[in-house]
Amino acid sequence: MGKEKKLTQQEAPLHGIHHKRRKSLVVRTLCFIFAASFAIIFLFPTVVTIANSFMSQSEISSNYGMVFSTTDSGAKAYISKKVNIKLIPDMVSFSQYFTVLLKSPSYLLKFWNSVILVVPITVFQILIACLASYGFARAEGKIKGIIFFGYIILMLMPYQVTLVPNYLVADWFHILNTNWAIWLPGIFSPFSVYLLTKYMKRIPKALFEAAQIDGAGEWKLFTKVAMPICKGAIYSCAILVFIDYWNMVEQPLILFTDTEKYPLSVFLSKINEGEIGLAFAVATIYMIPGLLIFLYSEEYLVEGITYQGGIKG
């Protein structure tokens, strides 16, 4: 009996470990199911868009078409019809892409307008943010804190609040209906400055002091110490800035009077009801730049998120 009791006491910790492992496995399984469910919900519209872009116009019309009806006054009205969502085309068709890329140059023009507007904003906002953030992170004094607090206030303001001041300033400088009306507010946005400043402040001072002992000046401290460590954060900011301005709608509508200057984000909403298939194709093309940038910079994005105190965790 004593021997049996002794064995039971030895097995008790193992039983507890197995119980914890089973409990942990159940928790992980539930978390996976929960995360997978949300992923499916969020990805479903994207999958539907891509799948329907390879359908013919007739198939699109039969699945999503609207039925016209005449009111008592003689005007035409829409009667909503049951939508038939399909993820697999009856026959794969590239006619929508053929129309967008070869027969309708207006779509490519709007795509090019988006590139012209967004790329300079992304490049120069990040460049200015790197310089300003280094100054905020390294400088001492109360004035720095006051200016940075102003950046925080501006960042917390919804961009809709600043549209009217931006319009008035653009009108005063006679740059309305030009790309500068979009570029200038975007380039000097406080978002990247705030994010990179918080990041640079976490770089250990010992790294800068060691470089200074070796004779490095401020420019070398910036280019050889701060920038390599902040590479992940810089890529993260660039991705967020690009996606944010790639999807902008209100700014061009307010600051552009010439519809030929509209980016593709604005033009998407103006595709009429008879071109639903083209809308799917254009939307798919519209998603490609952001997706490619994300896939290329995914490693740096994760690095920027997991950075802890100058050491990757």
mmCIF file of C-alpha atoms in Angstrom:
data_model
loop_
_atom_site.group_PDB
_atom_site.id
_atom_site.type_symbol
_atom_site.label_atom_id
_atom_site.label_comp_id
_atom_site.label_asym_id
_atom_site.label_seq_id
_atom_site.Cartn_x
_atom_site.Cartn_y
_atom_site.Cartn_z
ATOM 1 C CA MET A 1 0.000 0.000 0.000
ATOM 2 C CA GLY A 2 2.806 2.374 0.889
ATOM 3 C CA LYS A 3 4.501 1.746 -2.434
ATOM 4 C CA GLU A 4 1.259 2.406 -4.312
ATOM 5 C CA LYS A 5 0.725 5.638 -2.397
ATOM 6 C CA LYS A 6 4.274 6.736 -3.199
ATOM 7 C CA LEU A 7 3.766 6.138 -6.922
ATOM 8 C CA THR A 8 0.540 8.113 -6.842
ATOM 9 C CA GLN A 9 2.322 11.062 -5.252
ATOM 10 C CA GLN A 10 4.984 10.954 -7.963
ATOM 11 C CA GLU A 11 2.398 10.820 -10.721
ATOM 12 C CA ALA A 12 0.349 13.717 -9.333
ATOM 13 C CA PRO A 13 2.613 16.482 -10.755
ATOM 14 C CA LEU A 14 2.613 14.765 -14.157
ATOM 15 C CA HIS A 15 -1.161 14.599 -14.087
ATOM 16 C CA GLY A 16 -1.277 18.329 -13.336
ATOM 17 C CA ILE A 17 1.079 19.076 -16.223
ATOM 18 C CA HIS A 18 -1.022 17.017 -18.652
ATOM 19 C CA HIS A 19 -4.166 18.778 -17.437
ATOM 20 C CA LYS A 20 -2.600 22.206 -18.018
ATOM 21 C CA ARG A 21 -1.447 21.168 -21.479
ATOM 22 C CA ARG A 22 -4.941 19.998 -22.408
ATOM 23 C CA LYS A 23 -6.413 23.230 -21.086
ATOM 24 C CA SER A 24 -3.824 25.265 -23.013
ATOM 25 C CA LEU A 25 -4.589 23.294 -26.187
ATOM 26 C CA VAL A 26 -8.315 24.003 -25.809
ATOM 27 C CA VAL A 27 -7.640 27.719 -25.295
ATOM 28 C CA ARG A 28 -5.347 27.866 -28.335
ATOM 29 C CA THR A 29 -7.909 26.018 -30.439
ATOM 30 C CA LEU A 30 -10.679 28.419 -29.426
ATOM 31 C CA CYS A 31 -8.433 31.417 -30.124
ATOM 32 C CA PHE A 32 -7.565 29.988 -33.546
ATOM 33 C CA ILE A 33 -11.241 29.436 -34.396
ATOM 34 C CA PHE A 34 -12.080 32.958 -33.224
ATOM 35 C CA ALA A 35 -9.225 34.527 -35.230
ATOM 36 C CA ALA A 36 -9.998 32.417 -38.312
ATOM 37 C CA SER A 37 -13.657 33.456 -38.172
ATOM 38 C CA PHE A 38 -12.725 37.130 -38.121
ATOM 39 C CA ALA A 39 -10.199 36.596 -40.928
ATOM 40 C CA ILE A 40 -12.877 34.965 -43.087
ATOM 41 C CA ILE A 41 -15.332 37.789 -42.372
ATOM 42 C CA PHE A 42 -12.809 40.485 -43.292
ATOM 43 C CA LEU A 43 -11.353 38.680 -46.309
ATOM 44 C CA PHE A 44 -14.671 37.597 -47.789
ATOM 45 C CA PRO A 45 -15.401 40.928 -49.591
ATOM 46 C CA THR A 46 -11.896 40.883 -51.084
ATOM 47 C CA VAL A 47 -12.280 37.303 -52.296
ATOM 48 C CA VAL A 48 -15.695 38.131 -53.791
ATOM 49 C CA THR A 49 -14.249 41.169 -55.579
ATOM 50 C CA ILE A 50 -11.364 39.219 -57.107
ATOM 51 C CA ALA A 51 -13.568 36.259 -58.085
ATOM 52 C CA ASN A 52 -16.215 38.444 -59.712
ATOM 53 C CA SER A 53 -13.618 40.394 -61.669
ATOM 54 C CA PHE A 54 -13.121 37.236 -63.763
ATOM 55 C CA MET A 55 -16.807 36.899 -64.643
ATOM 56 C CA SER A 56 -18.379 38.090 -67.873
ATOM 57 C CA GLN A 57 -20.598 41.160 -67.871
ATOM 58 C CA SER A 58 -23.688 39.043 -68.546
ATOM 59 C CA GLU A 59 -22.971 36.795 -65.562
ATOM 60 C CA ILE A 60 -22.344 39.834 -63.367
ATOM 61 C CA SER A 61 -25.625 41.386 -64.467
ATOM 62 C CA SER A 62 -27.564 38.216 -63.714
ATOM 63 C CA ASN A 63 -26.025 37.988 -60.250
ATOM 64 C CA TYR A 64 -26.071 41.638 -59.183
ATOM 65 C CA GLY A 65 -28.293 43.447 -61.677
ATOM 66 C CA MET A 66 -31.030 45.819 -60.563
ATOM 67 C CA VAL A 67 -34.540 45.804 -62.026
ATOM 68 C CA PHE A 68 -35.987 49.064 -63.337
ATOM 69 C CA SER A 69 -39.492 50.073 -62.387
ATOM 70 C CA THR A 70 -41.550 53.129 -63.276
ATOM 71 C CA THR A 71 -43.121 55.224 -60.552
ATOM 72 C CA ASP A 72 -46.469 57.032 -60.796
ATOM 73 C CA SER A 73 -44.672 60.181 -61.924
ATOM 74 C CA GLY A 74 -43.004 58.328 -64.787
ATOM 75 C CA ALA A 75 -39.523 58.378 -63.249
ATOM 76 C CA LYS A 76 -37.341 55.286 -63.170
ATOM 77 C CA ALA A 77 -36.626 53.696 -59.808
ATOM 78 C CA TYR A 78 -34.628 50.695 -58.674
ATOM 79 C CA ILE A 79 -36.189 47.628 -57.139
ATOM 80 C CA SER A 80 -33.590 45.668 -55.233
ATOM 81 C CA LYS A 81 -33.203 42.111 -56.374
ATOM 82 C CA LYS A 82 -31.860 39.111 -54.523
ATOM 83 C CA VAL A 83 -28.102 39.045 -54.991
ATOM 84 C CA ASN A 84 -26.489 35.776 -55.996
ATOM 85 C CA ILE A 85 -22.966 35.842 -54.585
ATOM 86 C CA LYS A 86 -20.672 33.438 -56.431
ATOM 87 C CA LEU A 87 -17.016 32.717 -55.783
ATOM 88 C CA ILE A 88 -16.446 30.559 -58.872
ATOM 89 C CA PRO A 89 -17.287 31.957 -62.339
ATOM 90 C CA ASP A 90 -19.262 29.806 -64.762
ATOM 91 C CA MET A 91 -16.511 30.582 -67.245
ATOM 92 C CA VAL A 92 -13.336 32.528 -66.490
ATOM 93 C CA SER A 93 -13.356 35.741 -68.496
ATOM 94 C CA PHE A 94 -10.740 38.482 -68.830
ATOM 95 C CA SER A 95 -13.101 40.787 -70.698
ATOM 96 C CA GLN A 96 -13.381 43.194 -67.758
ATOM 97 C CA TYR A 97 -9.597 43.603 -67.547
ATOM 98 C CA PHE A 98 -9.371 43.900 -71.336
ATOM 99 C CA THR A 99 -11.877 46.750 -71.216
ATOM 100 C CA VAL A 100 -10.158 48.495 -68.305
ATOM 101 C CA LEU A 101 -6.594 48.198 -69.589
ATOM 102 C CA LEU A 102 -7.084 48.608 -73.346
ATOM 103 C CA LYS A 103 -10.486 50.055 -74.189
ATOM 104 C CA SER A 104 -10.966 52.573 -71.368
ATOM 105 C CA PRO A 105 -7.826 54.660 -70.835
ATOM 106 C CA SER A 106 -9.698 56.827 -68.325
ATOM 107 C CA TYR A 107 -9.281 54.096 -65.690
ATOM 108 C CA LEU A 108 -5.525 53.938 -66.173
ATOM 109 C CA LEU A 109 -5.386 57.740 -66.103
ATOM 110 C CA LYS A 110 -7.095 57.764 -62.706
ATOM 111 C CA PHE A 111 -4.721 55.044 -61.512
ATOM 112 C CA TRP A 112 -1.777 57.183 -62.609
ATOM 113 C CA ASN A 113 -3.317 60.184 -60.827
ATOM 114 C CA SER A 114 -3.330 58.126 -57.622
ATOM 115 C CA VAL A 115 0.339 57.218 -58.077
ATOM 116 C CA ILE A 116 1.331 60.834 -58.745
ATOM 117 C CA LEU A 117 -0.466 62.011 -55.615
ATOM 118 C CA VAL A 118 0.443 59.266 -53.157
ATOM 119 C CA VAL A 119 4.087 58.402 -53.899
ATOM 120 C CA PRO A 120 5.508 61.933 -53.288
ATOM 121 C CA ILE A 121 3.432 62.256 -50.104
ATOM 122 C CA THR A 122 4.739 58.935 -48.780
ATOM 123 C CA VAL A 123 8.394 59.572 -49.660
ATOM 124 C CA PHE A 124 8.650 63.153 -48.415
ATOM 125 C CA GLN A 125 6.468 62.665 -45.331
ATOM 126 C CA ILE A 126 8.748 59.833 -44.188
ATOM 127 C CA LEU A 127 11.890 61.831 -45.028
ATOM 128 C CA ILE A 128 10.734 64.884 -43.073
ATOM 129 C CA ALA A 129 9.418 62.710 -40.242
ATOM 130 C CA CYS A 130 12.797 60.989 -39.844
ATOM 131 C CA LEU A 131 14.610 64.313 -39.497
ATOM 132 C CA ALA A 132 12.006 65.867 -37.204
ATOM 133 C CA SER A 133 11.703 62.750 -35.048
ATOM 134 C CA TYR A 134 15.445 62.594 -34.513
ATOM 135 C CA GLY A 135 15.373 66.210 -33.369
ATOM 136 C CA PHE A 136 12.486 65.613 -30.978
ATOM 137 C CA ALA A 137 14.102 62.470 -29.580
ATOM 138 C CA ARG A 138 17.546 63.987 -29.054
ATOM 139 C CA ALA A 139 16.843 67.622 -28.215
ATOM 140 C CA GLU A 140 16.388 68.900 -24.678
ATOM 141 C CA GLY A 141 14.296 71.761 -23.340
ATOM 142 C CA LYS A 142 10.712 72.836 -22.746
ATOM 143 C CA ILE A 143 10.209 74.302 -26.231
ATOM 144 C CA LYS A 144 10.625 70.846 -27.736
ATOM 145 C CA GLY A 145 7.874 69.515 -25.486
ATOM 146 C CA ILE A 146 5.501 72.345 -26.397
ATOM 147 C CA ILE A 147 6.038 71.856 -30.131
ATOM 148 C CA PHE A 148 5.617 68.096 -29.840
ATOM 149 C CA PHE A 149 2.410 68.581 -27.863
ATOM 150 C CA GLY A 150 1.165 70.672 -30.794
ATOM 151 C CA TYR A 151 1.937 67.737 -33.090
ATOM 152 C CA ILE A 152 -0.131 65.466 -30.854
ATOM 153 C CA ILE A 153 -3.100 67.866 -30.959
ATOM 154 C CA LEU A 154 -2.917 68.053 -34.764
ATOM 155 C CA MET A 155 -2.663 64.279 -35.046
ATOM 156 C CA LEU A 156 -5.751 63.760 -32.883
ATOM 157 C CA MET A 157 -7.843 66.058 -35.068
ATOM 158 C CA PRO A 158 -9.992 64.271 -37.665
ATOM 159 C CA TYR A 159 -8.784 65.242 -41.121
ATOM 160 C CA GLN A 160 -12.321 66.411 -41.934
ATOM 161 C CA VAL A 161 -11.773 69.217 -39.398
ATOM 162 C CA THR A 162 -8.667 70.442 -41.234
ATOM 163 C CA LEU A 163 -10.194 70.306 -44.719
ATOM 164 C CA VAL A 164 -11.680 73.802 -44.523
ATOM 165 C CA PRO A 165 -8.433 75.439 -43.252
ATOM 166 C CA ASN A 166 -6.498 73.530 -45.916
ATOM 167 C CA TYR A 167 -8.931 74.770 -48.553
ATOM 168 C CA LEU A 168 -8.566 78.393 -47.393
ATOM 169 C CA VAL A 169 -4.769 78.188 -47.301
ATOM 170 C CA ALA A 170 -4.662 76.550 -50.743
ATOM 171 C CA ASP A 171 -6.931 79.269 -52.102
ATOM 172 C CA TRP A 172 -4.748 81.964 -50.551
ATOM 173 C CA PHE A 173 -1.617 80.481 -52.172
ATOM 174 C CA HIS A 174 -3.490 79.977 -55.477
ATOM 175 C CA ILE A 175 -2.783 76.247 -55.556
ATOM 176 C CA LEU A 176 -6.378 75.003 -55.614
ATOM 177 C CA ASN A 177 -6.976 72.399 -58.309
ATOM 178 C CA THR A 178 -3.259 71.541 -58.354
ATOM 179 C CA ASN A 179 -1.443 68.570 -56.887
ATOM 180 C CA TRP A 180 0.247 70.882 -54.384
ATOM 181 C CA ALA A 181 -3.085 71.316 -52.599
ATOM 182 C CA ILE A 182 -2.942 67.587 -51.783
ATOM 183 C CA TRP A 183 0.820 67.208 -51.468
ATOM 184 C CA LEU A 184 1.582 69.916 -48.899
ATOM 185 C CA PRO A 185 -0.909 68.874 -46.165
ATOM 186 C CA GLY A 186 0.046 65.243 -46.732
ATOM 187 C CA ILE A 187 3.818 65.758 -46.645
ATOM 188 C CA PHE A 188 3.664 67.718 -43.383
ATOM 189 C CA SER A 189 1.205 65.409 -41.637
ATOM 190 C CA PRO A 190 2.147 64.892 -37.944
ATOM 191 C CA PHE A 191 1.315 61.182 -37.896
ATOM 192 C CA SER A 192 4.729 59.822 -38.893
ATOM 193 C CA VAL A 193 6.565 62.384 -36.767
ATOM 194 C CA TYR A 194 4.697 61.274 -33.661
ATOM 195 C CA LEU A 195 5.173 57.564 -34.351
ATOM 196 C CA LEU A 196 8.888 57.761 -35.161
ATOM 197 C CA THR A 197 9.609 60.107 -32.247
ATOM 198 C CA LYS A 198 8.159 57.617 -29.780
ATOM 199 C CA TYR A 199 10.234 54.921 -31.463
ATOM 200 C CA MET A 200 13.517 56.846 -31.423
ATOM 201 C CA LYS A 201 13.136 57.777 -27.770
ATOM 202 C CA ARG A 202 13.430 54.074 -26.949
ATOM 203 C CA ILE A 203 16.893 53.794 -28.488
ATOM 204 C CA PRO A 204 19.390 53.409 -25.604
ATOM 205 C CA LYS A 205 21.469 56.550 -25.079
ATOM 206 C CA ALA A 206 24.517 54.340 -24.630
ATOM 207 C CA LEU A 207 24.508 53.642 -28.374
ATOM 208 C CA PHE A 208 24.737 57.352 -29.184
ATOM 209 C CA GLU A 209 27.365 57.933 -26.487
ATOM 210 C CA ALA A 210 29.520 55.085 -27.799
ATOM 211 C CA ALA A 211 29.318 56.499 -31.327
ATOM 212 C CA GLN A 212 30.204 59.985 -30.064
ATOM 213 C CA ILE A 213 33.273 58.592 -28.308
ATOM 214 C CA ASP A 214 34.341 57.198 -31.690
ATOM 215 C CA GLY A 215 34.057 60.714 -33.119
ATOM 216 C CA ALA A 216 30.638 60.566 -34.763
ATOM 217 C CA GLY A 217 28.811 63.852 -35.278
ATOM 218 C CA GLU A 218 25.056 64.387 -35.297
ATOM 219 C CA TRP A 219 24.717 63.500 -38.975
ATOM 220 C CA LYS A 220 26.513 60.174 -38.475
ATOM 221 C CA LEU A 221 24.493 59.506 -35.338
ATOM 222 C CA PHE A 222 21.377 60.039 -37.433
ATOM 223 C CA THR A 223 22.414 57.987 -40.470
ATOM 224 C CA LYS A 224 24.540 55.253 -38.844
ATOM 225 C CA VAL A 225 22.784 54.717 -35.505
ATOM 226 C CA ALA A 226 19.194 55.965 -35.513
ATOM 227 C CA MET A 227 18.172 55.097 -39.070
ATOM 228 C CA PRO A 228 19.338 51.452 -39.122
ATOM 229 C CA ILE A 229 17.634 50.752 -35.787
ATOM 230 C CA CYS A 230 14.423 52.494 -36.895
ATOM 231 C CA LYS A 231 14.264 50.771 -40.280
ATOM 232 C CA GLY A 232 11.332 48.607 -39.216
ATOM 233 C CA ALA A 233 9.386 51.576 -37.859
ATOM 234 C CA ILE A 234 10.088 53.594 -41.012
ATOM 235 C CA TYR A 235 8.709 50.818 -43.214
ATOM 236 C CA SER A 236 5.690 50.528 -40.931
ATOM 237 C CA CYS A 237 4.985 54.257 -41.234
ATOM 238 C CA ALA A 238 5.492 54.180 -44.999
ATOM 239 C CA ILE A 239 2.972 51.344 -45.393
ATOM 240 C CA LEU A 240 0.375 53.076 -43.224
ATOM 241 C CA VAL A 241 0.858 56.442 -44.952
ATOM 242 C CA PHE A 242 0.664 54.917 -48.430
ATOM 243 C CA ILE A 243 -2.519 52.974 -47.680
ATOM 244 C CA ASP A 244 -4.124 55.961 -45.951
ATOM 245 C CA TYR A 245 -3.578 58.341 -48.878
ATOM 246 C CA TRP A 246 -4.166 55.665 -51.514
ATOM 247 C CA ASN A 247 -7.719 55.430 -50.151
ATOM 248 C CA MET A 248 -8.344 59.161 -49.752
ATOM 249 C CA VAL A 249 -11.625 60.508 -51.123
ATOM 250 C CA GLU A 250 -12.618 63.741 -49.370
ATOM 251 C CA GLN A 251 -9.427 65.707 -50.071
ATOM 252 C CA PRO A 252 -9.554 65.436 -53.891
ATOM 253 C CA LEU A 253 -13.302 66.121 -53.913
ATOM 254 C CA ILE A 254 -12.792 69.343 -51.948
ATOM 255 C CA LEU A 255 -9.483 70.593 -53.353
ATOM 256 C CA PHE A 256 -9.878 69.597 -57.017
ATOM 257 C CA THR A 257 -12.405 71.255 -59.300
ATOM 258 C CA ASP A 258 -11.179 69.419 -62.394
ATOM 259 C CA THR A 259 -12.519 65.857 -62.425
ATOM 260 C CA GLU A 260 -9.664 64.808 -64.724
ATOM 261 C CA LYS A 261 -7.347 65.126 -61.710
ATOM 262 C CA TYR A 262 -9.368 62.756 -59.538
ATOM 263 C CA PRO A 263 -7.525 59.660 -58.266
ATOM 264 C CA LEU A 264 -8.920 56.181 -58.739
ATOM 265 C CA SER A 265 -10.275 56.112 -55.166
ATOM 266 C CA VAL A 266 -12.750 58.860 -56.111
ATOM 267 C CA PHE A 267 -13.459 57.509 -59.579
ATOM 268 C CA LEU A 268 -14.461 54.076 -58.246
ATOM 269 C CA SER A 269 -17.652 55.488 -56.763
ATOM 270 C CA LYS A 270 -18.565 57.085 -60.091
ATOM 271 C CA ILE A 271 -18.717 53.854 -62.090
ATOM 272 C CA ASN A 272 -22.368 53.626 -63.086
ATOM 273 C CA GLU A 273 -24.786 50.783 -62.529
ATOM 274 C CA GLY A 274 -24.252 49.384 -66.030
ATOM 275 C CA GLU A 275 -20.555 48.717 -65.374
ATOM 276 C CA ILE A 276 -20.662 46.584 -62.233
ATOM 277 C CA GLY A 277 -18.250 44.080 -63.758
ATOM 278 C CA LEU A 278 -15.763 46.837 -64.538
ATOM 279 C CA ALA A 279 -16.052 48.013 -60.940
ATOM 280 C CA PHE A 280 -14.849 44.613 -59.722
ATOM 281 C CA ALA A 281 -11.908 44.631 -62.151
ATOM 282 C CA VAL A 282 -10.917 48.211 -61.305
ATOM 283 C CA ALA A 283 -11.194 47.492 -57.572
ATOM 284 C CA THR A 284 -8.914 44.464 -57.969
ATOM 285 C CA ILE A 285 -6.314 46.516 -59.853
ATOM 286 C CA TYR A 286 -6.696 49.221 -57.224
ATOM 287 C CA MET A 287 -5.762 46.768 -54.439
ATOM 288 C CA ILE A 288 -2.569 45.519 -56.093
ATOM 289 C CA PRO A 289 -0.095 48.326 -55.121
ATOM 290 C CA GLY A 290 -0.990 48.274 -51.433
ATOM 291 C CA LEU A 291 -0.896 44.474 -51.358
ATOM 292 C CA LEU A 292 2.516 44.310 -53.049
ATOM 293 C CA ILE A 293 3.972 46.912 -50.693
ATOM 294 C CA PHE A 294 2.624 45.050 -47.682
ATOM 295 C CA LEU A 295 3.979 41.681 -48.857
ATOM 296 C CA TYR A 296 7.394 43.177 -49.644
ATOM 297 C CA SER A 297 7.641 45.006 -46.301
ATOM 298 C CA GLU A 298 5.897 42.455 -44.075
ATOM 299 C CA GLU A 299 9.150 41.446 -42.368
ATOM 300 C CA TYR A 300 10.012 45.070 -41.586
ATOM 301 C CA LEU A 301 6.466 45.725 -40.403
ATOM 302 C CA VAL A 302 6.667 42.886 -37.883
ATOM 303 C CA GLU A 303 10.133 44.062 -36.858
ATOM 304 C CA GLY A 304 8.779 47.535 -36.207
ATOM 305 C CA ILE A 305 5.991 46.184 -34.024
ATOM 306 C CA THR A 306 8.172 43.792 -31.996
ATOM 307 C CA TYR A 307 11.035 46.222 -31.371
ATOM 308 C CA GLN A 308 11.672 46.668 -27.660
ATOM 309 C CA GLY A 309 14.221 49.103 -26.250
ATOM 310 C CA GLY A 310 16.651 48.889 -29.151
ATOM 311 C CA ILE A 311 16.539 45.078 -29.188
ATOM 312 C CA LYS A 312 14.246 42.985 -31.344
ATOM 313 C CA GLY A 313 12.073 40.849 -29.111
#
